Amino acid sequence: MPYRAPVEDYKFIFAHVSDMEAVAATERFSEATQDVTDAILTEAGRLTEEVIAPLRRVGDETHSVLENGVVRTPPGYKEAFTALTEGGWVAISAGPDYGGMGLPIALTTAFNEMMSATDLSLGLCPLLTQGQIEALEHHASDEIKQMYLPRLISGEWTGTMNLTEPQAGSDVGALKTRAVPNGDGSYAITGQKIYITWGDHDFGGNVCHLVLARLPDAAPGTKGISLFMVPKYIPNDDGSLGPANDLSVVSLEHKLGIHASPTAVMQYDGATGWLVGAEHKGMAAMFTMMNNARLAVGAQGVGIAEGATQQALDYAAERNQMGPIIEHADVRRMLLTMKADTYAARAIVLNCAIALDLARATGQDDWKARAALLTPIAKAFGSETGIAVAEMGVQVHGGMGFVEETGAAQFSRDARVTAIYEGTNGIQAMDLVGRKMADGGEAAARLLDEIEAHAETARASLPELAEPVWQASETLRETVEWLADEGNMPNRFAGSVPFLHGFARVLGAHYHLRAAMAEDAADGPRTKLARFYINRLLPEHAGLLAHAVAGADDLYAFTAEELTA
Ligand SMILES: Cc1cc2nc3c(=O)[nH]c(=O)nc-3n(C[C@H](O)[C@H](O)[C@H](O)COP(=O)(O)OP(=O)(O)OC[C@H]3O[C@@H](n4cnc5c(N)ncnc54)[C@H](O)[C@@H]3O)c2cc1C
């Protein structure tokens, strides 16, 4: 059976398991009424089911290729991208000043999930454009805004982000690309960037590269980095495409997955660029784009998880081996884990998006801190869920999961990169135990207060589910306090990944409990799924959080020489 967009699940989470109502109650998002939200979800579902889903296998088999220096995308991609632009889908959250609809990020997140479920490769093109729009809205000069924003928002032009260089991956501060003033307000950009997603394509229009580079007098490290807009074609004053800039695609990477997404090595040979934001403040500007993208990558994981789960359920319902395989206990275990974790990850990602919307609409520090806390969890848990669920999807298919025709393997291959790009999940976890705990664990404690207050309320009707959630939250609270008191950063970092997962496990249980409470029916499907999650998956938090406080000594008991001997 083809993809069915999880529109009802979104409506349910918006209505019962999030603060979406509070978003619509703000002046900024007053147009995002339930009617509007429902209509957008339904239309996004239709578009992804009918137009995008049929491309997933085509793109995987055909790949984007480089021909005579020009990227050629698989058949149907240009038409599908045109459908996205015609429907105004590229940037529904962009501000109205330059033609955007100004809708909540929560809706963009829902759309990104559906795009990722149906074609992660194509979905990356609007996703990066959205991030670029946000960076320009916040940091660019009026001139750049006027030239680029309307065209990016309409999808006539697309955007990329250029951080990575061969010697500068996680360590962005090691980048060497140079920017030299031309004396006329523009800069000459020279250097090589690698892994640039949608670095070129054949959709027409301009490809707008946001490039991190160093000015001649720049300090070493991240403090000496500036951000530049470097378009493929230098636009004329009226926005028509002028001469080609001095940049080229050297090659495309051959990858494990997302074959249709062109991942380019870009060469800049004195290309003309314009400064975005202040000199040497490029990292701050790029962070706007990266935070947007981190949330979006979390949504990518959820999308993959949803697509893989649907396909595995369909297969399990039809395949017979000593009876229908859907009746075997271990297959049940896999299918329910897939369903329960997909919901948990979706609720985490959406609640992060909604915190971001509320931070923007109210300007309140508490919402800013909530969004900042949830972003690394949404990115890492969303992507890990996509990977784990897709992998289980392969297992549910048995041998048919290992052969390519079913498409189950593609989910698994495509999902793998989500734990790597936009800051690896290890880097996300370090962010969580480092910068996000710099408040002494206050933002985390506020969230745990809410979880426990809700569990207290739930005790009356669902005591067997409320108690373990309350207990798990207390264990997490102790871990947060341990982290906040631990001055030795290597000790914090050593347990950061299990801490992030333990945190996500507890959050997932809270959102499942909220769903069960809202459903208010002991044998309702959401309550049964909550019971499965809380009884079988939540207990993992104990092991994860014990690991989180184990410190770094064991890790460094080996010297690097002993380890490699
Ligand atoms: C398909 C694809 C698309 C991409 N798209 C883009 C793009 O559009 N634009 C762009 O600029 N980049 C892009 N990237 C690059 C991506 O963001 C980097 O691959 C990523 O940041 C990791 O850098 P790296 O590959 O050099 O790995 P490394 O930094 O070498 O990391 C290797 C391992 O070491 C760990 N590690 C590194 N430093 C630390 C540390 N300080 N503490 C703990 N662990 C550490 C990492 O977590 C990882 O496990 C893309 C990559 C891929 C594969």
XYZ file of C-alpha atoms and ligand atoms in Angstrom:
618
model
C 0.000 0.000 0.000
C 1.348 3.446 -0.789
C 2.229 6.115 1.819
C -0.606 7.542 3.905
C 0.346 10.894 5.447
C -0.167 10.762 9.242
C -2.487 13.780 9.211
C -4.658 12.477 12.063
C -1.636 12.009 14.311
C -0.594 15.618 13.727
C -4.072 16.866 14.485
C -4.105 14.816 17.664
C -0.681 16.027 18.819
C -1.555 19.639 18.015
C -4.828 19.352 19.935
C -3.788 17.255 22.937
C -0.040 16.716 23.279
C 1.459 20.143 22.708
C 0.951 23.872 23.216
C -0.205 24.459 19.652
C -3.310 26.204 20.940
C -1.074 28.737 22.680
C 0.739 29.315 19.378
C -2.517 30.162 17.588
C -3.451 32.447 20.490
C -0.434 34.718 19.861
C -0.778 37.759 17.667
C 2.028 36.656 15.392
C 0.373 33.343 14.556
C -3.260 34.368 14.939
C -3.962 33.121 11.423
C -2.915 29.582 12.311
C -6.395 28.615 13.476
C -7.350 24.971 13.645
C -9.187 25.246 10.319
C -6.092 26.614 8.598
C -3.821 24.079 10.256
C -6.092 21.188 9.288
C -6.314 22.403 5.703
C -2.532 22.725 5.404
C -1.906 19.280 6.861
C -4.469 17.721 4.526
C -3.048 19.431 1.459
C 0.557 18.590 2.446
C -0.575 14.998 2.843
C -2.184 14.932 -0.575
C 0.848 16.457 -2.289
C 3.354 14.122 -0.702
C 1.191 11.017 -1.211
C 0.407 11.726 -4.855
C 3.303 13.737 -6.269
C 6.400 13.041 -4.132
C 6.018 9.401 -3.043
C 6.255 7.936 -6.586
C 9.724 9.529 -6.967
C 11.417 7.825 -4.029
C 12.436 4.626 -5.793
C 13.125 6.409 -9.115
C 15.602 8.749 -7.413
C 17.301 5.913 -5.560
C 17.843 3.936 -8.742
C 18.689 6.798 -11.107
C 20.805 9.068 -8.850
C 21.619 12.694 -9.599
C 24.674 12.782 -11.857
C 27.252 15.316 -13.006
C 27.370 15.711 -16.788
C 29.818 18.197 -18.328
C 29.941 20.179 -15.084
C 26.153 20.344 -14.758
C 24.007 18.340 -12.339
C 21.186 16.320 -13.882
C 18.456 15.171 -11.488
C 16.367 12.007 -11.933
C 13.269 12.018 -14.178
C 10.290 13.720 -12.586
C 12.277 15.756 -10.037
C 12.043 19.066 -11.883
C 8.280 18.664 -12.281
C 7.853 17.719 -8.624
C 9.912 20.697 -7.501
C 7.758 22.914 -9.724
C 4.679 21.489 -7.997
C 6.226 22.456 -4.642
C 6.882 26.005 -5.801
C 3.467 26.414 -7.413
C 1.780 25.301 -4.207
C 3.915 27.766 -2.203
C 5.361 24.894 -0.157
C 9.048 25.773 -0.215
C 8.892 28.156 2.735
C 5.508 28.376 4.421
C 7.044 29.803 7.602
C 8.952 32.620 5.878
C 7.948 36.112 7.006
C 5.254 38.014 5.077
C 7.550 41.013 4.345
C 9.019 39.225 1.330
C 6.084 37.089 0.303
C 6.080 34.316 2.919
C 2.984 33.007 4.654
C 4.427 33.490 8.153
C 2.996 30.197 9.406
C 4.354 28.435 12.503
C 7.518 26.326 12.234
C 5.372 23.492 13.595
C 3.594 23.308 10.240
C 6.848 23.462 8.280
C 8.072 20.631 10.502
C 5.008 18.542 9.677
C 5.552 19.221 5.987
C 9.256 18.357 6.229
C 8.367 15.070 7.891
C 5.984 14.150 5.076
C 8.552 15.138 2.431
C 11.169 12.982 4.162
C 8.831 9.995 4.407
C 8.177 10.156 0.694
C 11.541 11.335 -0.664
C 14.315 12.416 1.679
C 16.518 13.369 -1.272
C 14.125 15.845 -2.843
C 12.992 17.118 0.555
C 16.507 18.355 1.269
C 16.276 21.016 -1.439
C 13.400 23.047 0.095
C 14.731 22.260 3.561
C 18.079 23.975 2.961
C 16.317 26.836 1.219
C 14.128 27.328 4.310
C 17.222 27.529 6.506
C 18.865 30.023 4.207
C 15.752 32.200 4.168
C 15.778 32.284 7.942
C 19.452 33.213 8.106
C 18.921 36.047 5.601
C 15.800 37.295 7.395
C 17.816 37.654 10.583
C 21.226 38.756 9.381
C 21.310 40.093 5.806
C 21.307 43.715 4.646
C 18.103 45.124 3.157
C 19.658 45.006 -0.303
C 20.375 41.293 -0.054
C 16.979 40.628 1.467
C 15.212 42.433 -1.375
C 17.137 40.603 -4.052
C 17.147 37.094 -2.612
C 14.265 36.569 -0.225
C 11.289 36.852 -2.602
C 12.950 34.481 -5.064
C 14.009 31.950 -2.430
C 10.584 32.058 -0.784
C 8.831 31.403 -4.091
C 11.287 28.611 -4.865
C 12.417 30.292 -8.080
C 15.922 30.173 -6.560
C 17.268 27.609 -4.078
C 19.756 27.822 -1.199
C 22.704 25.809 0.118
C 24.931 25.985 3.178
C 28.696 25.719 2.777
C 30.589 24.980 5.968
C 32.504 21.771 5.466
C 36.033 21.511 4.023
C 38.292 18.465 3.928
C 40.100 19.464 7.150
C 37.076 21.190 8.724
C 34.178 18.848 9.540
C 32.905 18.965 13.122
C 35.710 21.462 13.723
C 34.251 24.253 11.582
C 36.817 26.650 13.053
C 39.519 24.920 10.977
C 38.104 26.180 7.670
C 40.457 27.913 5.230
C 38.302 29.389 2.449
C 39.373 33.002 1.960
C 37.382 36.180 1.303
C 39.220 39.241 0.009
C 37.455 42.627 -0.339
C 37.077 43.723 -3.985
C 36.820 47.376 -2.966
C 33.282 47.759 -4.308
C 31.451 46.197 -1.366
C 31.786 42.686 -2.741
C 34.393 40.014 -1.888
C 36.377 37.461 -3.864
C 35.820 33.992 -2.388
C 38.416 31.273 -2.944
C 38.458 27.741 -1.567
C 36.958 24.291 -1.702
C 33.845 23.115 0.122
C 32.831 19.471 0.333
C 29.557 17.599 0.881
C 27.418 20.513 -0.307
C 23.834 19.303 -0.498
C 21.960 20.395 -3.630
C 25.087 22.345 -4.638
C 23.638 22.434 -8.152
C 20.609 21.141 -10.069
C 18.666 21.469 -13.299
C 15.491 23.050 -11.899
C 16.395 26.442 -13.397
C 16.820 29.737 -11.530
C 19.765 30.541 -9.315
C 21.599 28.413 -6.736
C 22.443 30.666 -3.795
C 25.379 29.498 -1.712
C 25.868 30.761 1.827
C 29.595 30.273 2.306
C 31.681 30.526 5.465
C 35.097 32.072 4.806
C 37.911 34.057 6.435
C 38.774 37.687 5.824
C 42.485 38.528 5.527
C 42.720 39.941 9.079
C 40.603 37.199 10.670
C 41.457 35.638 14.034
C 42.025 31.876 14.020
C 39.167 29.516 14.962
C 35.444 30.201 14.920
C 35.870 33.862 15.944
C 37.420 34.696 12.585
C 34.692 33.391 10.307
C 32.393 35.506 8.149
C 29.386 34.534 6.036
C 28.912 35.366 2.363
C 26.176 35.045 -0.217
C 27.761 33.602 -3.337
C 25.222 33.013 -6.130
C 25.774 30.678 -9.078
C 24.706 33.518 -11.392
C 25.333 37.137 -10.407
C 21.894 38.724 -10.511
C 21.199 41.902 -12.506
C 19.539 44.759 -10.647
C 16.113 43.610 -11.832
C 16.732 40.099 -10.496
C 17.262 38.492 -13.902
C 20.205 36.110 -14.092
C 23.486 37.785 -15.074
C 26.899 36.260 -15.734
C 27.978 32.924 -14.249
C 30.010 33.339 -11.075
C 33.509 31.848 -10.703
C 32.412 28.657 -9.025
C 31.947 25.085 -10.153
C 30.863 21.630 -9.104
C 34.001 19.485 -9.158
C 32.272 16.165 -8.459
C 29.331 14.488 -6.742
C 29.827 11.994 -3.920
C 28.829 8.321 -4.325
C 26.827 7.628 -1.206
C 25.193 4.918 0.885
C 21.809 6.593 0.458
C 19.952 9.748 -0.621
C 21.205 9.029 -4.127
C 19.055 11.659 -5.773
C 20.342 14.456 -3.530
C 23.432 15.862 -5.273
C 26.222 16.098 -2.658
C 28.772 18.350 -4.311
C 32.423 19.236 -4.002
C 32.296 22.971 -4.746
C 35.247 24.984 -5.996
C 35.250 28.768 -5.554
C 37.876 30.543 -7.660
C 37.634 34.195 -6.677
C 33.839 33.983 -6.892
C 31.972 37.194 -6.135
C 30.201 37.186 -2.786
C 28.482 39.637 -0.457
C 28.805 39.753 3.300
C 25.807 38.520 5.327
C 25.807 39.889 8.883
C 28.862 41.534 10.421
C 32.479 40.710 9.608
C 33.800 37.835 11.763
C 30.275 37.066 13.003
C 29.561 34.370 10.450
C 29.120 31.574 12.955
C 26.279 33.414 14.695
C 24.526 33.890 11.366
C 25.166 30.308 10.320
C 23.819 29.057 13.638
C 20.394 30.448 12.728
C 20.473 28.230 9.685
C 21.923 25.264 11.529
C 19.364 25.324 14.351
C 16.563 25.419 11.830
C 18.193 22.542 9.993
C 18.733 20.517 13.189
C 15.045 20.508 13.970
C 14.333 19.684 10.335
C 16.737 16.721 10.446
C 14.878 15.417 13.501
C 11.719 15.608 11.396
C 13.514 13.750 8.600
C 14.129 10.856 10.993
C 10.464 10.795 11.988
C 9.429 10.805 8.331
C 11.679 7.865 7.534
C 10.376 6.051 10.615
C 6.767 6.623 9.526
C 7.409 5.466 5.965
C 9.322 2.376 7.112
C 6.656 1.499 9.678
C 3.813 1.746 7.180
C 5.648 -0.437 4.724
C 6.550 -3.039 7.365
C 2.949 -3.179 8.623
C 1.642 -3.705 5.102
C 4.182 -6.446 4.460
C 3.593 -8.194 7.780
C -0.153 -8.256 7.174
C 0.315 -10.117 3.884
C 3.268 -12.423 4.446
C 2.515 -15.943 5.702
C 5.071 -18.150 7.443
C 3.477 -20.602 9.866
C 0.507 -18.212 9.727
C 0.530 -14.481 9.034
C 3.845 -13.102 10.333
C 1.967 -10.185 11.922
C 0.728 -12.741 14.500
C 4.215 -13.806 15.659
C 5.292 -12.328 18.988
C 8.663 -11.091 17.808
C 7.175 -9.427 14.742
C 4.625 -7.789 17.035
C 7.504 -6.561 19.227
C 9.186 -4.964 16.231
C 6.040 -3.413 14.776
C 4.903 -1.973 18.098
C 8.379 -0.624 18.854
C 8.381 1.040 15.436
C 4.950 2.578 16.000
C 5.576 3.642 19.586
C 8.962 5.212 18.906
C 7.751 6.983 15.772
C 5.026 8.631 17.822
C 7.458 9.509 20.642
C 9.949 11.061 18.225
C 7.202 12.965 16.391
C 5.883 14.395 19.659
C 9.391 15.466 20.720
C 10.152 17.099 17.375
C 6.788 18.905 17.222
C 7.041 20.122 20.789
C 10.482 21.516 19.966
C 9.030 23.302 16.923
C 6.180 24.694 19.000
C 8.583 25.942 21.694
C 10.464 27.737 18.905
C 7.225 29.286 17.640
C 6.259 30.411 21.133
C 9.750 31.820 21.714
C 9.391 33.891 18.559
C 5.836 34.983 19.155
C 6.222 35.890 22.836
C 9.931 36.691 23.134
C 9.864 34.909 26.502
C 13.159 33.523 27.781
C 11.536 30.357 29.122
C 10.344 29.379 25.652
C 13.739 30.230 24.166
C 15.413 27.997 26.736
C 12.878 25.215 26.107
C 13.492 25.341 22.353
C 17.259 25.384 22.860
C 17.077 22.397 25.216
C 14.867 20.338 22.929
C 16.738 21.046 19.663
C 19.645 18.597 20.158
C 17.236 15.973 21.550
C 14.875 16.414 18.587
C 17.772 16.167 16.116
C 19.508 13.173 17.650
C 16.504 11.165 18.855
C 14.513 11.899 15.696
C 17.365 10.716 13.495
C 18.254 7.698 15.660
C 14.603 6.680 15.616
C 14.567 6.910 11.827
C 17.662 4.718 11.634
C 16.511 2.147 14.229
C 12.972 1.908 12.890
C 14.107 1.587 9.285
C 16.530 -1.120 10.341
C 13.704 -2.993 12.087
C 11.647 -2.527 8.946
C 14.286 -4.470 7.037
C 14.118 -7.247 9.644
C 10.314 -7.453 9.448
C 10.696 -8.034 5.705
C 13.161 -10.911 6.221
C 15.072 -11.620 3.004
C 12.838 -9.225 1.110
C 14.236 -6.472 3.289
C 17.739 -7.152 2.030
C 16.830 -7.071 -1.652
C 16.247 -3.622 -3.062
C 12.921 -4.065 -4.868
C 10.753 -3.638 -1.783
C 12.263 -0.244 -0.898
C 12.662 -1.261 2.772
C 16.438 -1.162 2.451
C 16.289 2.319 0.956
C 14.689 3.701 4.097
C 17.571 2.273 6.085
C 20.271 3.538 3.712
C 18.718 6.995 3.357
C 18.192 7.389 7.108
C 21.816 6.732 8.012
C 23.115 10.181 7.104
C 20.685 11.956 9.431
C 22.839 11.035 12.435
C 25.888 12.486 10.659
C 25.009 15.796 9.033
C 23.978 19.039 10.732
C 26.397 18.233 13.533
C 26.828 14.538 14.277
C 24.656 13.115 17.025
C 27.730 12.982 19.251
C 28.116 16.737 18.803
C 24.396 17.217 19.590
C 24.794 15.292 22.837
C 27.815 17.391 23.810
C 25.741 20.501 23.150
C 23.026 19.122 25.445
C 25.327 18.417 28.405
C 27.465 21.493 27.733
C 25.808 24.697 26.550
C 22.268 23.554 27.268
C 23.161 22.786 30.901
C 25.056 26.040 31.383
C 21.965 27.334 33.200
C 22.640 24.798 35.966
C 19.964 22.506 34.556
C 17.157 25.045 35.092
C 15.395 24.642 31.735
C 15.543 20.857 32.112
C 14.180 21.073 35.675
C 11.220 23.175 34.500
C 10.360 20.554 31.900
C 10.620 17.765 34.489
C 8.313 19.730 36.803
C 5.702 19.711 34.031
C 6.181 16.006 33.374
C 5.741 15.170 37.061
C 2.745 17.453 37.511
C 1.070 15.729 34.575
C 1.953 12.291 35.949
C 0.416 13.306 39.301
C -2.827 14.163 37.520
C -2.705 10.916 35.556
C -2.397 8.830 38.741
C -6.159 9.005 39.278
C -7.117 7.262 36.060
C -3.936 5.512 34.845
C -1.867 4.796 37.978
C 0.042 1.882 36.428
C 1.337 4.190 33.684
C 1.649 7.398 35.696
C 3.885 5.943 38.399
C 6.723 4.702 36.133
C 6.706 8.014 34.257
C 6.956 9.953 37.512
C 9.758 7.688 38.767
C 11.683 7.933 35.503
C 11.418 11.691 35.603
C 12.896 11.686 39.121
C 15.823 9.544 37.970
C 16.358 11.943 35.093
C 16.221 14.873 37.513
C 18.997 13.304 39.607
C 21.070 12.844 36.457
C 20.529 16.461 35.406
C 21.638 17.601 38.866
C 24.716 15.372 38.685
C 25.606 16.877 35.312
C 25.030 20.448 36.410
C 27.342 19.888 39.403
C 30.025 18.045 37.445
C 32.694 20.620 36.673
C 34.872 18.190 34.721
C 33.706 18.430 31.103
C 35.230 15.118 29.912
C 33.115 13.386 32.588
C 29.999 15.077 31.235
C 30.898 14.388 27.616
C 31.638 10.723 28.345
C 27.984 10.094 29.178
C 26.399 12.625 26.867
C 24.966 10.274 24.233
C 23.306 7.883 26.734
C 22.061 10.960 28.648
C 20.411 12.347 25.530
C 18.763 8.999 24.836
C 17.654 8.579 28.436
C 16.166 12.076 28.324
C 14.313 11.231 25.107
C 12.994 7.975 26.598
C 11.445 9.911 29.501
C 10.040 12.610 27.228
C 8.575 9.945 24.960
C 6.860 8.333 27.962
C 5.406 11.689 28.974
C 3.953 12.276 25.517
C 2.555 8.736 25.410
C 0.947 9.270 28.797
C -0.569 12.527 27.591
C -1.994 10.730 24.566
C -3.507 8.031 26.763
C -5.014 10.631 29.081
C -6.495 12.547 26.157
C -7.935 9.402 24.659
C -9.620 8.502 27.943
C -10.399 4.878 27.002
C -8.522 2.035 28.720
C -8.581 -0.126 25.576
C -8.134 2.711 23.062
C -5.250 2.353 20.574
C -3.261 5.271 22.006
C -3.552 3.927 25.534
C -2.483 0.457 24.421
C 0.515 1.937 22.608
C 1.375 4.043 25.678
C 1.250 0.889 27.811
C 3.600 -0.887 25.426
C 6.046 2.043 25.433
C 5.986 2.639 29.180
C 6.255 -1.059 30.096
C 8.858 -2.083 27.554
C 10.811 0.885 26.181
C 10.818 3.372 29.044
C 12.791 0.990 31.340
C 15.799 1.541 29.056
C 16.154 4.963 30.657
C 17.604 3.383 33.805
C 20.521 1.767 31.986
C 21.090 4.819 29.827
C 21.137 7.224 32.761
C 23.455 4.950 34.767
C 25.791 5.041 31.791
C 25.411 8.843 31.663
C 27.002 9.307 35.098
C 29.771 6.718 34.731
C 32.408 9.389 34.052
C 35.334 9.288 31.664
C 37.892 7.130 33.511
C 36.971 3.832 31.823
C 37.122 5.461 28.404
C 40.666 6.678 28.968
C 41.922 3.620 30.849
C 43.357 2.592 27.478
C 45.933 4.759 25.791
C 45.268 5.436 22.090
C 48.260 3.139 21.365
C 46.762 0.300 23.417
C 43.423 0.777 21.695
C 44.910 0.510 18.222
C 47.374 -2.280 19.042
C 25.304 13.413 2.598
C 25.925 14.570 3.317
C 25.452 15.848 3.112
C 26.054 16.935 3.747
N 25.610 18.202 3.468
C 26.346 19.270 3.912
C 26.045 20.592 3.473
O 25.084 20.829 2.728
N 26.852 21.607 3.883
C 27.929 21.409 4.696
O 28.615 22.362 5.020
N 28.232 20.156 5.133
C 27.469 19.090 4.764
N 27.779 17.817 5.177
C 28.919 17.634 6.063
C 28.505 17.198 7.454
O 27.894 18.242 8.159
C 29.761 16.633 8.137
O 29.992 15.380 7.554
C 29.623 16.513 9.631
O 29.589 17.786 10.202
C 30.746 15.714 10.264
O 32.012 16.142 9.821
P 33.053 15.057 9.258
O 32.359 14.283 8.206
O 34.306 15.763 8.899
O 33.314 14.090 10.471
P 34.373 14.326 11.635
O 34.220 15.707 12.181
O 35.713 13.892 11.178
O 33.837 13.319 12.747
C 34.180 11.923 12.785
C 33.686 11.350 14.118
O 34.352 12.019 15.202
C 33.394 12.609 16.079
N 33.913 13.887 16.572
C 34.497 14.885 15.847
N 34.835 15.908 16.658
C 34.459 15.564 17.903
C 34.537 16.198 19.176
N 35.050 17.417 19.326
N 34.065 15.519 20.251
C 33.519 14.302 20.111
N 33.417 13.657 18.947
C 33.872 14.279 17.854
C 32.137 12.775 15.255
O 30.965 12.783 16.068
C 32.192 11.562 14.339
O 31.656 10.442 14.985
C 27.142 16.713 4.616
C 27.607 15.416 4.855
C 27.011 14.353 4.218
C 27.564 12.963 4.452
